[in-house]
Coordinates of C-alpha atoms in Angstrom, one line a residue:
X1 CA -26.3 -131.1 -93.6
X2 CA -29.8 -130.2 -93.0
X3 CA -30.5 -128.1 -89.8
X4 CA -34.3 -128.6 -88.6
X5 CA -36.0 -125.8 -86.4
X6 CA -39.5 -126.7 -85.2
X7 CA -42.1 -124.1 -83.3
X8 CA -45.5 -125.4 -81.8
X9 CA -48.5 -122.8 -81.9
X10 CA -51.6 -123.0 -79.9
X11 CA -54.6 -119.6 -81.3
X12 CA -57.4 -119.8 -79.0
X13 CA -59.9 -118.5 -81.6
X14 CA -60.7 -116.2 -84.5
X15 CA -59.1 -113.0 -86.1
X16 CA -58.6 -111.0 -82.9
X17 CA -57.7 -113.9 -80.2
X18 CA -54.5 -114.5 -78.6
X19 CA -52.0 -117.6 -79.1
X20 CA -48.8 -118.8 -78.1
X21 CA -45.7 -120.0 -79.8
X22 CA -42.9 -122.1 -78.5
X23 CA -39.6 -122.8 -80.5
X24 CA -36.2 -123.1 -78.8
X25 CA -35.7 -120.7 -75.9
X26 CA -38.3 -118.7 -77.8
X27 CA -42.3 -118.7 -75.5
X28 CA -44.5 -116.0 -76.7
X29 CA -47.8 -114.6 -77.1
X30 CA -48.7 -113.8 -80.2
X31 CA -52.1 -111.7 -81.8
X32 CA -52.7 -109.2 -84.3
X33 CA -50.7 -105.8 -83.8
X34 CA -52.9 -102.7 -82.6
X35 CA -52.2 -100.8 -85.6
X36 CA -53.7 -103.4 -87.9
X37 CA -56.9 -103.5 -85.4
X38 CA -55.9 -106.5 -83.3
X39 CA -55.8 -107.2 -80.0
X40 CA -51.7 -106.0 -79.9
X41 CA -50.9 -108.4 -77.0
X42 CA -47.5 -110.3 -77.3
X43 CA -45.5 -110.0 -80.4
X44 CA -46.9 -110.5 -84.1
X45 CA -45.8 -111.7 -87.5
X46 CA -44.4 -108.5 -88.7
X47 CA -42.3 -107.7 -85.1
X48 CA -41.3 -111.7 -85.4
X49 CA -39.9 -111.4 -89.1
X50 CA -38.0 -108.0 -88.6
X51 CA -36.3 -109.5 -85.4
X52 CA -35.3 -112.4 -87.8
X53 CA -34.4 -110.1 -90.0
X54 CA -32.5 -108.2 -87.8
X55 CA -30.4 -110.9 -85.6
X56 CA -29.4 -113.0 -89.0
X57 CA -27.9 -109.1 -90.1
X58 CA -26.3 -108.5 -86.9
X59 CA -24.9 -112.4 -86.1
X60 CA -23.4 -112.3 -89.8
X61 CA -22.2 -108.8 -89.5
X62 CA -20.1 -109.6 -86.1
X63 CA -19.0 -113.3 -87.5
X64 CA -17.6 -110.8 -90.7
X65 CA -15.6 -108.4 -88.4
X66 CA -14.0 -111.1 -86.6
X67 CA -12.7 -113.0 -89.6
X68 CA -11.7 -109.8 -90.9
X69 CA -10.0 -109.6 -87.2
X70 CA -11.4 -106.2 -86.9
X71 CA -11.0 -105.0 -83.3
X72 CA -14.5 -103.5 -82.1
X73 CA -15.6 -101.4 -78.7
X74 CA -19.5 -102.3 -79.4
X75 CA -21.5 -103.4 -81.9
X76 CA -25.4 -102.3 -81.7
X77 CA -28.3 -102.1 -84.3
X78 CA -31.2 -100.5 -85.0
X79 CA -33.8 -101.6 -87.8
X80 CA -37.3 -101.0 -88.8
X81 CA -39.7 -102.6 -90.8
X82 CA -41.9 -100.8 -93.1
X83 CA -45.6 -102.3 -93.9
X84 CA -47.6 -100.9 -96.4
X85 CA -51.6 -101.0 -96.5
X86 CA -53.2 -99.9 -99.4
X87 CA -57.4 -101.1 -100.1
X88 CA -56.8 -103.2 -97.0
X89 CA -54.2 -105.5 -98.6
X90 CA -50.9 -105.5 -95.9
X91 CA -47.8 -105.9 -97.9
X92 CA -44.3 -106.1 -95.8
X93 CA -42.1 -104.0 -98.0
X94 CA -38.8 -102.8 -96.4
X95 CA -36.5 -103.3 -93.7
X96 CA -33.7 -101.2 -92.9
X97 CA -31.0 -102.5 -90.8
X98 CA -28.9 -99.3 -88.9
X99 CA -25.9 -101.0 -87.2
X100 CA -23.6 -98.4 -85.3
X101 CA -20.3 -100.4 -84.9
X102 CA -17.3 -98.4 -82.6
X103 CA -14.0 -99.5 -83.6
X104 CA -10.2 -99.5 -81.7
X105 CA -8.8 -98.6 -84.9
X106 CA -8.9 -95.7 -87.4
X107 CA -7.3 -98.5 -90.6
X108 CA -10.4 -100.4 -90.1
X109 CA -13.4 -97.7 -90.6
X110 CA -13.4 -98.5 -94.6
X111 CA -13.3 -102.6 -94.5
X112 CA -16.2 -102.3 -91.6
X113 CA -18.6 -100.4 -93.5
X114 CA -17.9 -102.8 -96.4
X115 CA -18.5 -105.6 -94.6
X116 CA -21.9 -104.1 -92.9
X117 CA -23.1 -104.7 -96.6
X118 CA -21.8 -108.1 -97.2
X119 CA -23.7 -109.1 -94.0
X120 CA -27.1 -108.3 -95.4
X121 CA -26.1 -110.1 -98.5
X122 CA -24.9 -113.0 -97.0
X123 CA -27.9 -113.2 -94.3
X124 CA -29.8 -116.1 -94.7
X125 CA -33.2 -114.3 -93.6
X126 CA -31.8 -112.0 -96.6
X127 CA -31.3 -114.2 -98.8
X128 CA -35.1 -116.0 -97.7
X129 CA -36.5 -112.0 -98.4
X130 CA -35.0 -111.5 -101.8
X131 CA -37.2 -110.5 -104.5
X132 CA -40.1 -110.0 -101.8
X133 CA -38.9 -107.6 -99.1
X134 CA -36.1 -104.6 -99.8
X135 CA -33.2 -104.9 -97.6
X136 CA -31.3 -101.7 -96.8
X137 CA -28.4 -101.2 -94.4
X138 CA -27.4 -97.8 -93.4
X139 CA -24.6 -98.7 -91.5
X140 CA -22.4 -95.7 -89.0
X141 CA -18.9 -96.6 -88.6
X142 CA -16.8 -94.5 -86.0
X143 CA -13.7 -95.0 -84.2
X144 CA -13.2 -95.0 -80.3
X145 CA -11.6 -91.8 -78.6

């Protein structure tokens, strides 16, 4: 089976105009970050593929802890991406994925952590990045008081 995801894009000009994208429940402006001497309005292509990035990680990462029927208080995550520029070439190098998961139980800690791994190597934006972008998780595991 073959899932199909489509996104229509209108860019009103050159270089440093605006557009808009529209995919799903997904309706953004999009333009050239600030720091890469756009016009930073909206969201861009490195913000876009770090939030891919980052909800593939954290979906897979909960759907692991449930199988595993691993009993959590809260589940958040932190990740950044990591662009370098060197002679004015942009190259999208790393992402790291911080997920702080708060568990009921104490017997869990060690299979959690594991799993926060697994879940960036079974991630399909992972899996899409391999070879291209690193992928690290620096997962924090604690148990509820």
């Amino acid at each position: 089976m073959v899932h199909r995801f489509f996104l229509e894009c209108s860019w009103n000009g050159g270089r440093n105009s605006t557009g808009v994208i529209k995919t799903g429940a997904l309706e953004s402006t999009i333009s050239i970050p600030s720091e890469m001497n756009g016009p930073g309005e909206g969201t861009n292509p490195d913000e876009m593929l770090l939030g891919a990035a980052a909800t593939c990680f954290v979906i897979t990462y909960a759907a692991m802890l449930e199988r595993a029927n691993i009993e959590k208080e809260s589940l958040t995550l932190s990740s950044e991406a990591r662009v370098d520029v060197t002679k004015n070439v942009f190259t999208f190098k790393e992402i790291l994925h911080r997920p702080t998961v708060i568990l009921k139980k104490q017997s869990d800690q060690e299979r959690a952590k594991k799993f926060a791994y697994q879940a960036e190597k079974s991630c399909m934006i992972s899996k899409a990045l391999a070879g291209n972008v690193k992928v690290v998780v620096e997962p924090v595991v604690q148990v509820s008081n």
